[in-house]
Coordinates of C-alpha atoms in Angstrom, one line a residue:
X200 CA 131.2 104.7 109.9
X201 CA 129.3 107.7 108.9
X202 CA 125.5 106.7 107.0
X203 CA 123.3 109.2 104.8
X204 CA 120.2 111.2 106.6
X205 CA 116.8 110.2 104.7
X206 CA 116.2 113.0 102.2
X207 CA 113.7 116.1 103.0
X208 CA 111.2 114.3 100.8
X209 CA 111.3 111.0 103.2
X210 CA 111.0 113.1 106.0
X211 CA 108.1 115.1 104.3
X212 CA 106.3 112.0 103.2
X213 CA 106.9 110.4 107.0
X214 CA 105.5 113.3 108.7
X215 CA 102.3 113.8 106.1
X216 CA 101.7 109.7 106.8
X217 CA 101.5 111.2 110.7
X218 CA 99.3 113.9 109.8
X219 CA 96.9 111.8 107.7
X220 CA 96.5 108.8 111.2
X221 CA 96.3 111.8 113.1
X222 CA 93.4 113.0 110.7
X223 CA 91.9 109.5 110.4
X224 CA 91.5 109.7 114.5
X225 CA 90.1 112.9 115.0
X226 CA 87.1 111.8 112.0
X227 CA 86.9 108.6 113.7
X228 CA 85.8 111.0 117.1
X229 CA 84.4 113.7 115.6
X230 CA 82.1 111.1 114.1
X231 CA 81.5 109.0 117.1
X232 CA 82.8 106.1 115.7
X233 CA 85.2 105.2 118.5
X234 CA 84.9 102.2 120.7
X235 CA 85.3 102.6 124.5
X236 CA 87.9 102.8 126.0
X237 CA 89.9 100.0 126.9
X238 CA 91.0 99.9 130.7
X239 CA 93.6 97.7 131.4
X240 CA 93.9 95.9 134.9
X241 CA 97.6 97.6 135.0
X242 CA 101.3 98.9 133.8
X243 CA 102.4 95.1 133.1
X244 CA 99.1 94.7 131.1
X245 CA 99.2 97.7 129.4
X246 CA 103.2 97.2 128.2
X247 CA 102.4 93.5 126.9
X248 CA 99.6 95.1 124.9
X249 CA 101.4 97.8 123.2
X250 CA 104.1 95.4 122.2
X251 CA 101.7 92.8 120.7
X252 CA 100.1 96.4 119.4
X253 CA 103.6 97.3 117.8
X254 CA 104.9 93.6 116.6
X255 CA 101.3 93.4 114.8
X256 CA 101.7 96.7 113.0
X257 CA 105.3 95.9 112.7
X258 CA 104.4 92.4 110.9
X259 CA 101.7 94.3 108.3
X260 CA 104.7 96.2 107.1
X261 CA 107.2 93.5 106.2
X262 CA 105.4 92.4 103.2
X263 CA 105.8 96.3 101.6
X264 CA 109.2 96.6 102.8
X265 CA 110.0 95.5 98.9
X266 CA 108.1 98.5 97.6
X267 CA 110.0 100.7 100.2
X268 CA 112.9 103.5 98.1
X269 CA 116.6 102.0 98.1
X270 CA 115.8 99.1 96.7
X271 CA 117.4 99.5 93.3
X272 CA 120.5 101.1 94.9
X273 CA 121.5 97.6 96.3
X274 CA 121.8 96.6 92.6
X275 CA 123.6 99.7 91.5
X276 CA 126.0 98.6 94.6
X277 CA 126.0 95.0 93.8
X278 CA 126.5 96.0 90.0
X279 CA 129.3 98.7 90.9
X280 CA 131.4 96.1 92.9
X281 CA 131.4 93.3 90.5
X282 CA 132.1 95.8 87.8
X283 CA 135.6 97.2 90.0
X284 CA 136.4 93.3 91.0
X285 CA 136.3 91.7 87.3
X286 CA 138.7 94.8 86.6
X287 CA 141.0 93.7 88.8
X288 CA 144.4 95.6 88.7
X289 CA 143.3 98.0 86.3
X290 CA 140.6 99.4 88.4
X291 CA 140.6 103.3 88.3
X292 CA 139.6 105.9 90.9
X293 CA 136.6 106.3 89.0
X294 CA 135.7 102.7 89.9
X295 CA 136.4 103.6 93.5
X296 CA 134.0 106.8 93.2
X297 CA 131.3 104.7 91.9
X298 CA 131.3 102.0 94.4
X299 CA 131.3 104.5 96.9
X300 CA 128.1 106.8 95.4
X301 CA 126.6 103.8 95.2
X302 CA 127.0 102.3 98.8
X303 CA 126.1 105.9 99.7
X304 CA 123.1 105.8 98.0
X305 CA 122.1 102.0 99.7
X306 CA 122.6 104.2 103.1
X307 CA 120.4 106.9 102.0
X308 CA 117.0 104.7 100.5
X309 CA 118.1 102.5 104.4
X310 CA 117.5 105.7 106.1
X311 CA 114.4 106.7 103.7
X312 CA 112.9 103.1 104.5
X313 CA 113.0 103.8 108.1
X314 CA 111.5 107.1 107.8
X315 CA 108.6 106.4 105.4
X316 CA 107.8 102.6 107.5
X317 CA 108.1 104.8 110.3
X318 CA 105.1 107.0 109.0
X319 CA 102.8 104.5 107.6
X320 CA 103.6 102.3 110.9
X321 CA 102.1 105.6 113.3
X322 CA 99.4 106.2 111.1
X323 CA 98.6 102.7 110.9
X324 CA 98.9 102.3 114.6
X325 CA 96.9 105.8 115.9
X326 CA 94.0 104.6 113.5
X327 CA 93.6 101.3 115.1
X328 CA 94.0 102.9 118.3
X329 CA 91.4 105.3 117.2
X330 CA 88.7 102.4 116.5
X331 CA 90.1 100.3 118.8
X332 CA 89.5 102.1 121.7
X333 CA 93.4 101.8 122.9
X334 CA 94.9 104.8 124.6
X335 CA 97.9 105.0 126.3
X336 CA 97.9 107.8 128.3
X337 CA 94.1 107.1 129.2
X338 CA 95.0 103.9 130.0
X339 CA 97.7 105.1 132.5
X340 CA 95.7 107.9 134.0
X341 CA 92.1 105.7 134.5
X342 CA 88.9 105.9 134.6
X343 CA 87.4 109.4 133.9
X344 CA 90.8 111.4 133.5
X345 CA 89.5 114.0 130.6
X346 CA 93.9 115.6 130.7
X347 CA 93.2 115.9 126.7
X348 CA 90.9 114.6 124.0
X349 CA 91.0 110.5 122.8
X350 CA 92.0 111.7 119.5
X351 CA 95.2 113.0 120.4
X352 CA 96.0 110.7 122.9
X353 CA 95.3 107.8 119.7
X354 CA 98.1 109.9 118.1
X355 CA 100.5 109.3 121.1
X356 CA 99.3 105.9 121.7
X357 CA 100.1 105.9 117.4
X358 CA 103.8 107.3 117.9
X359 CA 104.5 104.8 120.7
X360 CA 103.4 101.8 118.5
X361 CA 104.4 102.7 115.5
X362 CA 108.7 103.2 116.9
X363 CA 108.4 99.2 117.3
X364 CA 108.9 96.9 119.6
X365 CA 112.7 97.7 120.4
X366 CA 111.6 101.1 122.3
X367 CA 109.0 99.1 124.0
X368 CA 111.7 95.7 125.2
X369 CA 114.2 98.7 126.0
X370 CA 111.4 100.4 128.7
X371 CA 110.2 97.0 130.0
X372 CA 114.0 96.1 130.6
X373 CA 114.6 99.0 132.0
X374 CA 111.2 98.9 134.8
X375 CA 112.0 95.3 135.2
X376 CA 115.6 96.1 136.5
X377 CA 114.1 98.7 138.7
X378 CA 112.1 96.7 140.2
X379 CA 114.7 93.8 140.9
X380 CA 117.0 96.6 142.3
X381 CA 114.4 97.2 145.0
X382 CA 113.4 94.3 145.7
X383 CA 116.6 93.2 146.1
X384 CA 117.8 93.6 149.7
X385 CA 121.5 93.5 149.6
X386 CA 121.1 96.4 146.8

């Protein structure tokens, strides 16, 4: 089953959405209007608060998700099949082509949605991290590590919290069944 890439505009609109969180958190420092940093105790911590993080941001979203492109090509789908099924037998290839333009078009505004949530969700996500005072890499490094400016690391801390929770489970799945491998001694 092959789907339709978001259009250029999707992915322009995704990646100026970036730009604009990634503006919001260098102001936000450039200003001194960040909160401390927050240190977290450790790597279990810090997973369980990026995933509350990313199902918070991900749960702002959902009531825009209506508002979101592709929306009125599910009607032109729905509209396109009950136009080729009520002709029955004499359905033409025209039918066909119009069914299929239109379920290609409910793939494209699927893959536009993700793209443009995507954006909004980042620079949602590297604001609040911004005036939050959660950073990721910070967080992993500790106390006084100075590897690159709060600002940028909000943007990374951003990118990981605005993907969602999947890429998140998939990682804390993944370190869980690392750990059980060695603790396990028969392994």
């Amino acid at each position: 089953m092959t789907t339709q890439p978001a259009s250029l505009g999707s992915l322009a609109v995704a990646f100026v959405l970036v730009a604009l969180g990634g503006a919001g958190s260098w102001a936000l420092y450039h200003y001194g209007v960040n909160a401390d940093e927050i240190h977290l105790p450790d790597a279990t911590a810090l997973f369980g608060v990026l995933f509350a993080f990313a199902t918070a941001v991900e749960r702002v979203l959902e009531p825009f998700a209506r508002f979101m492109p592709g929306q009125h090509a599910k009607g032109e789908l729905e509209k396109a099949v009950a136009n080729m099924a009520n002709k029955y037998h004499d359905a033409t290839l025209d039918d066909l082509i119009q069914v299929a333009h239109a379920k290609s078009m409910v793939d494209r505004g699927r893959a536009d949605r993700g793209l443009i949530s995507w954006g909004i969700a980042v620079a949602l996500a590297t604001v609040a991290s911004a005036s939050g005072g959660l950073y990721l890499l910070h967080s992993i490094a500790g106390d006084g590590w100075q590897g690159i400016p709060v600002w940028i690391d909000a943007i990374i801390t951003g990118v990981v919290v605005g993907s969602g929770t999947k890429p998140l489970h998939d990682v804390i799945s993944k370190v869980q069944k690392n750990k059980e491998k060695s603790e396990d001694p028969a392994a």
